[in-house]
Coordinates of C-alpha atoms in Angstrom, one line a residue:
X300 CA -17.8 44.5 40.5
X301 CA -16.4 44.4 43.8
X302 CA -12.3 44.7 44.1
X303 CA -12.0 42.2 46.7
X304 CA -12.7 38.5 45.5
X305 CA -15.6 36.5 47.1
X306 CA -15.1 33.3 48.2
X307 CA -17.0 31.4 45.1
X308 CA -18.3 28.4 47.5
X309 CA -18.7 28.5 51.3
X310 CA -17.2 24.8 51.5
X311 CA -13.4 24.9 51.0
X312 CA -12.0 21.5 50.2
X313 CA -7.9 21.9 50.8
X314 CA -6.9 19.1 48.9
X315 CA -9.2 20.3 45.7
X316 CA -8.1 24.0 45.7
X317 CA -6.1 24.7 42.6
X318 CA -8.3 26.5 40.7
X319 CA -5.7 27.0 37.7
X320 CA -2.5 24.8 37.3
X321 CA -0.2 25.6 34.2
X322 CA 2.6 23.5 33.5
X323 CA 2.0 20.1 34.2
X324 CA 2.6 18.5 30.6
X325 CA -0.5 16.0 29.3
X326 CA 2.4 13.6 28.4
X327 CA 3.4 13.5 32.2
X328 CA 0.4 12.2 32.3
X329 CA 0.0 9.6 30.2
X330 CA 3.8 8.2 31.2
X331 CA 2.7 8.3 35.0
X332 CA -0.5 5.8 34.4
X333 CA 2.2 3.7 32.0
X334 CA 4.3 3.7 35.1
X335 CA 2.2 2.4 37.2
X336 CA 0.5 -0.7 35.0
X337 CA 3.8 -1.9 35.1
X338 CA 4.1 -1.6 39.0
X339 CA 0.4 -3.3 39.4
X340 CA 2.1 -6.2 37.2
X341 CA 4.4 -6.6 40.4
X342 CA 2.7 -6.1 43.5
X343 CA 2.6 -9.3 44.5
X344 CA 6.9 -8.8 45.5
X345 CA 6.0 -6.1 47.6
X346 CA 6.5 -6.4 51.2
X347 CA 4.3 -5.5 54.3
X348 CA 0.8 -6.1 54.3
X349 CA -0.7 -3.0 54.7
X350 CA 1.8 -1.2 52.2
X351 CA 0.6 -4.1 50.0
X352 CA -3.0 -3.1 50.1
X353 CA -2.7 0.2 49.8
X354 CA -0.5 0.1 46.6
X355 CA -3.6 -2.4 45.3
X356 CA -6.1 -0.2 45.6
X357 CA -4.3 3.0 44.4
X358 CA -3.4 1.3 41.5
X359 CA -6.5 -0.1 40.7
X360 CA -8.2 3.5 41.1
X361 CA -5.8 4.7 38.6
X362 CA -6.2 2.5 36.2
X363 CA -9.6 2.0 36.5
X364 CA -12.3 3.4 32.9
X365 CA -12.1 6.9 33.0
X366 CA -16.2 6.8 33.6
X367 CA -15.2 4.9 36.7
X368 CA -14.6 7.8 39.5
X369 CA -12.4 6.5 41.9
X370 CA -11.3 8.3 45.0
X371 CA -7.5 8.2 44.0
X372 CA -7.1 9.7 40.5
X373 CA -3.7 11.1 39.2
X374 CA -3.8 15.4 39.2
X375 CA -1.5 16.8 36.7
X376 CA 0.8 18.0 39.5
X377 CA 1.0 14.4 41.2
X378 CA 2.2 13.2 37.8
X379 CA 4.7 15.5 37.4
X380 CA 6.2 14.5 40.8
X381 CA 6.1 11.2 39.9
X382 CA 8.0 12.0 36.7
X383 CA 10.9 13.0 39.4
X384 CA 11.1 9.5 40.9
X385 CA 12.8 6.6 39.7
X386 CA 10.8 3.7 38.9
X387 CA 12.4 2.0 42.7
X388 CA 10.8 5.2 44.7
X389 CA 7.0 4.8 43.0
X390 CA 5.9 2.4 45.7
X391 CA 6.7 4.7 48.4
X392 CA 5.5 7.8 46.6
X393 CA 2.3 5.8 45.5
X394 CA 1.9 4.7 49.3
X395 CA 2.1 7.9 50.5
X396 CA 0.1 10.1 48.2
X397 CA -3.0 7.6 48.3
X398 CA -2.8 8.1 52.2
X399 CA -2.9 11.5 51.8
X400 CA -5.6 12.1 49.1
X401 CA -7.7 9.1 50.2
X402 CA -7.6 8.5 53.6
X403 CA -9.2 11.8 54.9
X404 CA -11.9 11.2 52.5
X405 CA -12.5 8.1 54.5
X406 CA -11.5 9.1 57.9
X407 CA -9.1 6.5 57.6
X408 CA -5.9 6.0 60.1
X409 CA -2.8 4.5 60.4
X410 CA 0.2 5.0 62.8
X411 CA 1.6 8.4 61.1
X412 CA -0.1 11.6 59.8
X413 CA 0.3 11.1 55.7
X414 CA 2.1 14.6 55.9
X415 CA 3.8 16.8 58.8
X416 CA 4.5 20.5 58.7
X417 CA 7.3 21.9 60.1
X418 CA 7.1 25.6 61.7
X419 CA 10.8 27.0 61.0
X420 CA 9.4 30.5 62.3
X421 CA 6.0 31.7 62.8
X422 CA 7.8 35.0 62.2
X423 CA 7.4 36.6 59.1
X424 CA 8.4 39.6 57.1
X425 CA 5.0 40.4 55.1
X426 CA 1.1 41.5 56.3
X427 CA -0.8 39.9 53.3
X428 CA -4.1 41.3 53.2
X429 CA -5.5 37.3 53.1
X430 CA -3.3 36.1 56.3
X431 CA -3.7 36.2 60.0
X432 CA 0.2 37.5 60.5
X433 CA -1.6 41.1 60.0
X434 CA -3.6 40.3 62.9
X435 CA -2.6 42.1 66.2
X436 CA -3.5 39.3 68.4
X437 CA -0.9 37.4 66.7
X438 CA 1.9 39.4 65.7
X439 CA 2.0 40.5 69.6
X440 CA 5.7 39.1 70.7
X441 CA 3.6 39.2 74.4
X442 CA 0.7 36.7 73.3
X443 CA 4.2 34.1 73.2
X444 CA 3.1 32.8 69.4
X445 CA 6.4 34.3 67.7
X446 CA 9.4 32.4 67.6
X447 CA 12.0 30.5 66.2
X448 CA 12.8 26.8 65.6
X449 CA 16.3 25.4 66.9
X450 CA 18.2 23.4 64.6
X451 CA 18.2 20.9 67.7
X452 CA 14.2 21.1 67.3
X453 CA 14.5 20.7 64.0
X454 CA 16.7 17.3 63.9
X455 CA 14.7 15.7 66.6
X456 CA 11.5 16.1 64.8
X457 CA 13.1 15.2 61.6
X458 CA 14.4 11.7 62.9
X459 CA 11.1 11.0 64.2
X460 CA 9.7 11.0 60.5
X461 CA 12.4 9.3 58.8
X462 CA 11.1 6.0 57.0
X463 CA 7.9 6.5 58.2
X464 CA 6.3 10.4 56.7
X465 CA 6.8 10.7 53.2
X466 CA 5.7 14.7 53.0
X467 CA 6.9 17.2 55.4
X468 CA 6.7 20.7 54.2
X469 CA 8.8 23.7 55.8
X470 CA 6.0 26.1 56.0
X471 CA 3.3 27.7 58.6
X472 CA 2.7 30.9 59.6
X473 CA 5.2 32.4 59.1
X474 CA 8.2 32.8 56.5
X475 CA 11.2 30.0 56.5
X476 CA 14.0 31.4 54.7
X477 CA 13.6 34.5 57.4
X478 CA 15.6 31.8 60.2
X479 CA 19.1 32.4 60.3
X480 CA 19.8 28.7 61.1
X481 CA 17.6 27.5 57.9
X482 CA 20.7 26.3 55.9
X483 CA 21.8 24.3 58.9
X484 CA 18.4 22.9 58.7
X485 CA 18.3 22.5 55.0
X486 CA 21.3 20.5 55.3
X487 CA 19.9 17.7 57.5
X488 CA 17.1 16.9 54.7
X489 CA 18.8 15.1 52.2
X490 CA 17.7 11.6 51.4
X491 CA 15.4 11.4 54.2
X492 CA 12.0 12.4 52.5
X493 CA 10.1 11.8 49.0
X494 CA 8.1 14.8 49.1
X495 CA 10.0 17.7 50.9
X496 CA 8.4 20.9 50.0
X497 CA 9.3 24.4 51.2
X498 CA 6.5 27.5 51.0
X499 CA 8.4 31.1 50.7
X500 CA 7.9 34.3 49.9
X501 CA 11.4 34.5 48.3
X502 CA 12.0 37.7 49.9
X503 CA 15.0 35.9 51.7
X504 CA 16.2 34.0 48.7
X505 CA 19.6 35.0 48.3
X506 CA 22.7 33.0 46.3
X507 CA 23.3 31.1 50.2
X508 CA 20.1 30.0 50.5
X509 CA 19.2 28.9 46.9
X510 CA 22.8 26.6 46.5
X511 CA 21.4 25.2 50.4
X512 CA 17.8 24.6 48.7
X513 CA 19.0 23.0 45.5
X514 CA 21.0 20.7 47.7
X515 CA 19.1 19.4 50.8
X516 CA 16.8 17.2 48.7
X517 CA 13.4 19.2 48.8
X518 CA 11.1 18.1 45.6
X519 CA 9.2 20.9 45.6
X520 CA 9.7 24.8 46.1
X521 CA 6.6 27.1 46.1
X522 CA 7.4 30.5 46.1
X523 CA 4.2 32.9 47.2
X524 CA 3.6 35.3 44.4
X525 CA 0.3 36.4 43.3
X526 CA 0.7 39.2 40.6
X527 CA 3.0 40.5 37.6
X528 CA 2.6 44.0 38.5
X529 CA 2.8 46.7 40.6
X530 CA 1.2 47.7 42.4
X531 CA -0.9 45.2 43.0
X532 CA 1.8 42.8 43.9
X533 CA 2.9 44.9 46.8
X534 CA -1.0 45.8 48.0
X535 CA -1.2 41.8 48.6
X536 CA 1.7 41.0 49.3
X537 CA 2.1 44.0 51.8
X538 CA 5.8 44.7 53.0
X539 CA 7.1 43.1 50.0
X540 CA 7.9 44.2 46.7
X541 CA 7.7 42.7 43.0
X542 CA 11.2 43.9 42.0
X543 CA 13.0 42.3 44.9
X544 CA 10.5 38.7 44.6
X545 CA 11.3 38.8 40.8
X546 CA 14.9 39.3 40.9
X547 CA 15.4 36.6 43.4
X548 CA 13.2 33.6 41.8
X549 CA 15.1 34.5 38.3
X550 CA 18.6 34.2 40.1
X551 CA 17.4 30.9 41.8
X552 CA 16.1 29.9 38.1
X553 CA 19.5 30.3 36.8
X554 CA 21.7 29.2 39.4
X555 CA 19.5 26.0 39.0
X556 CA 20.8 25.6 35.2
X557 CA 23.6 26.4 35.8
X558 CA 24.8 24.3 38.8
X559 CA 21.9 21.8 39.2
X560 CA 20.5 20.6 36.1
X561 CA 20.1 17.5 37.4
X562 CA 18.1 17.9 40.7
X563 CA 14.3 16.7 40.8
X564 CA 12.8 19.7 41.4
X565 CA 9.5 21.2 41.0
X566 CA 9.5 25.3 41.3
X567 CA 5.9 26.4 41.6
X568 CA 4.3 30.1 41.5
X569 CA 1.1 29.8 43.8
X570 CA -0.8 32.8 44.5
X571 CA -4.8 33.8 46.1
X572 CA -6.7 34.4 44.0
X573 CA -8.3 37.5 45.9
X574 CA -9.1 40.4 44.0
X575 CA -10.9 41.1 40.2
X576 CA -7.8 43.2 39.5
X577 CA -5.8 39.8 39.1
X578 CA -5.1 38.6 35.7
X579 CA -4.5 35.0 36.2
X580 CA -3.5 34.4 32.2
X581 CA -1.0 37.4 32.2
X582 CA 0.3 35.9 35.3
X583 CA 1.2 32.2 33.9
X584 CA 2.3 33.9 30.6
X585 CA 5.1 36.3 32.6
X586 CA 6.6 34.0 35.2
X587 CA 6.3 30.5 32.8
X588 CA 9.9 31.1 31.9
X589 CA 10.9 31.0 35.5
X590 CA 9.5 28.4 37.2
X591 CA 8.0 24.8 36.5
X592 CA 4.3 25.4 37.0
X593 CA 2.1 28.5 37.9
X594 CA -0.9 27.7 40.8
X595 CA -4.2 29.7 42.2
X596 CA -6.3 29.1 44.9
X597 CA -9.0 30.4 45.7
X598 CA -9.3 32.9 48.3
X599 CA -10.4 31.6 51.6
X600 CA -11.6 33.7 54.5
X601 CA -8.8 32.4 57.3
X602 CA -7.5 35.4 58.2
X603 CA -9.0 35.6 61.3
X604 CA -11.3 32.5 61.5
X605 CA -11.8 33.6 65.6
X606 CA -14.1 36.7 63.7
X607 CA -15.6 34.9 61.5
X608 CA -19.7 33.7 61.4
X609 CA -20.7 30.0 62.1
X610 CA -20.4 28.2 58.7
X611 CA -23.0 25.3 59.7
X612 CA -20.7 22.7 58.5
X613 CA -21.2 19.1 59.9
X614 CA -19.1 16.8 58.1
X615 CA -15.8 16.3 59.2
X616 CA -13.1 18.5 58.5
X617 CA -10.4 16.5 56.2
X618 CA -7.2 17.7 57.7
X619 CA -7.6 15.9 61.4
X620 CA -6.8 12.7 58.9
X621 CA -4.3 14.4 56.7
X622 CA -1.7 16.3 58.6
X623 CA -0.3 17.2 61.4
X624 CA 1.6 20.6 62.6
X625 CA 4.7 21.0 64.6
X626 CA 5.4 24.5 65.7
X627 CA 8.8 26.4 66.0
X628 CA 8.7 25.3 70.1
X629 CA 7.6 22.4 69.6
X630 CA 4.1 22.2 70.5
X631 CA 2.2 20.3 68.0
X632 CA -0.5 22.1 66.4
X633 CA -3.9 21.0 64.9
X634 CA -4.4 23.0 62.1
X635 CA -3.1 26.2 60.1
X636 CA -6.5 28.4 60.7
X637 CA -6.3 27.7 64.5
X638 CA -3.4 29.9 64.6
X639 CA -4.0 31.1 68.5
X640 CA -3.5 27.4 69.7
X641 CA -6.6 27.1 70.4
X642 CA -5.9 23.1 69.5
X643 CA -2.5 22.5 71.4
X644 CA -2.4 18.6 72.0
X645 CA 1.3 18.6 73.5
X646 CA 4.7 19.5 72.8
X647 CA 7.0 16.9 70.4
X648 CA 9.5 16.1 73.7
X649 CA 6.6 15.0 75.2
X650 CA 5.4 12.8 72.8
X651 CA 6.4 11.0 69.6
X652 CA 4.3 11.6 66.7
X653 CA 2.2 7.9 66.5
X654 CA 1.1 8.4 70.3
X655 CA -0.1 11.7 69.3
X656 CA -1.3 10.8 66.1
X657 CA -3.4 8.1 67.5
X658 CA -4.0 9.7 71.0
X659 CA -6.7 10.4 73.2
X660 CA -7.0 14.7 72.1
X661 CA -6.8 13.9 68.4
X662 CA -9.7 11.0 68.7
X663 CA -11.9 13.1 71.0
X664 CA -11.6 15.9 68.1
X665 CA -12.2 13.3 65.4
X666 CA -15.2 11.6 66.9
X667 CA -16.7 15.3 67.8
X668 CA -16.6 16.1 63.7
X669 CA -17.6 12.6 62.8
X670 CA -20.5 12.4 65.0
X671 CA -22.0 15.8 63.6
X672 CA -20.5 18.1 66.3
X673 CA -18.3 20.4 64.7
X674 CA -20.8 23.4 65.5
X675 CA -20.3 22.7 69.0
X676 CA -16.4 23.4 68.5
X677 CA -14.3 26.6 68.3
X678 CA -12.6 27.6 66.1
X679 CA -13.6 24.7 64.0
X680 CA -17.7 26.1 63.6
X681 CA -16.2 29.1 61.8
X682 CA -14.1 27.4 59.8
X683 CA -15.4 27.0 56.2
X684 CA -12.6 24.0 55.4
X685 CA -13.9 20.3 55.0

């Protein structure tokens, strides 16, 4: 068998790609469809329309007969962040999460993207074997792609989102906690967000940056980590090691008991699923103890999606509906694979995020997809994501 994993489908569907999720408890479950009966009971005193609707229909999806399949239906992860939210923040959470799963299903809009991704750096410290940062084209500080975001940046995008984007993540290309000014950043978050998330390769997590993490409000931590070993960890995760990852997701573990029992906080291994040298079950089993839940996906050939073959794909690709990027200068960004900006609509002083959300570049890409003419755009006819 060959040591590098295949992709197992040529169709990669983003918002279906956990392949293995250990640690979302069955009675999480089971309190989350409890949860919301009791908000369906209630709707009626909810205000705003079009909040109004939306929380109808995801709650009738969820409590629809399990024969019934509906296009909202609660994962084991979504329940567990639900389990984080007091009974007051559900309606938000619910609003938001519907938008997100449900909405680029059915190429549906409203005035923001359902989630935003925030580009601290597009620098980072590693050369995975499964990511573009080894690619020279990138990586070149002359090509103008490497940079970091300025607090200033940072704080203006941030205030454009507030009350209005539920699910910003702190993650791109590159690594976050690498940015000297990421506690300043970190610090700005609090209260502002229902689903902050932060991706890292915890190569950076020191004592400073886990006491700014447990207390800037994000709900969700994912550190990168695909192995238990070496050296397999460090032939994957090239330029990092498994000693230094380890020892800094077990001191963020206990400064967490320690200091922050309290904080809703989900701490996630997710890893790629790339090579037949993986052991997924020994994985779960070794870092169960140190985080909250243990994720794979499988791998995905995005590498270098400017190389890759024409996938034939005509249906729409999902994420021109689900989210939107803003890069460490501001220039907002279509998507992760297009990571040469091939698809650069405008920079965020230029524009605030409806007008751009809703303008004329992102509807001329839409309609191309929706009316069968993805092959006719690059990079999107290499790109095997739907």
């Amino acid at each position: 068998m060959s040591e590098q994993h295949k992709p197992s489908k040529l169709v990669y569907r983003k918002a279906d790609s956990f392949v293995v999720l250990n640690g979302a408890e069955p009675s999480l479950m089971r309190a989350a469809i409890d949860r919301v009966a009791r908000l369906a009971a209630t709707l009626v005193s909810e205000p705003g329309a079009h909040r109004r609707a939306i929380l109808k229909r995801a709650c009738d999806d969820l409590l629809a007969p399990a024969q019934e399949r509906r296009a909202f239906r609660l994962r084991p992860f979504v329940a567990a962040e639900m389990a984080l939210l007091s009974d007051a923040m559900l309606p938000r959470y619910l609003s938001y999460r519907y938008r997100y799963d449900v909405f680029p299903v059915e190429y549906r809009l409203d005035g923001f993207p359902p989630c935003v991704q925030i580009e601290v750096t597009s620098f980072c410290n590693f050369r995975c074997v499964f990511c573009y940062q080894k690619n020279p084209d990138f990586k070149r500080r002359s090509n103008g792609f490497m940079g970091f975001m300025k607090p200033e940046m940072f704080k203006r995008v941030v205030d454009q989102l507030e009350g209005h984007v539920e699910a910003v993540t702190m993650a791109s290309r590159g690594e976050p906690l690498s940015s000297s000014d990421i506690c300043e950043m970190l610090a700005y978050l609090p209260g502002k967000f229902l689903a902050a998330k932060m991706n890292t390769n915890a190569s950076f997590l020191d004592e400073r940056r886990a006491h700014a993490i447990l207390q800037s409000g994000i709900s969700t931590l994912v550190f990168s980590v695909d192995a238990a070993v070496e050296p397999l960890y460090s032939s994957l995760r090239v330029g990092g090691t498994l000693e230094v990852v380890e020892r800094n997701i077990r001191r963020f573990a206990e400064i967490r008991r320690k200091h922050y029992p309290d904080v809703p906080l989900i701490t996630r291994i997710s890893g790629v699923r790339f090579s037949d040298a993986q052991d997924v079950e020994h994985i779960c089993r070794y870092w169960q103890d140190a985080v909250d839940q243990v994720a794979f996906v499988d791998y995905c050939p995005l590498e270098d999606i400017y190389a890759q073959p024409e996938t034939g794909i005509e249906t729409p690709c999902s994420e021109l509906w689900r989210r939107l990027f803003v890069l460490w200068n501001g220039s907002i960004e279509v998507c992760e694979p297009d990571f040469r900006e091939v698809h650069k609509p405008c920079r965020i002083d230029e524009w605030n995020i409806t007008d751009v959300w809703l303008g004329d570049y992102y509807q001329r890409l839409r309609q191309h997809h929706f009316d069968g003419q993805r092959q006719a755009v690059e990079p999107c006819c290499r790109c095997p994501v739907e």
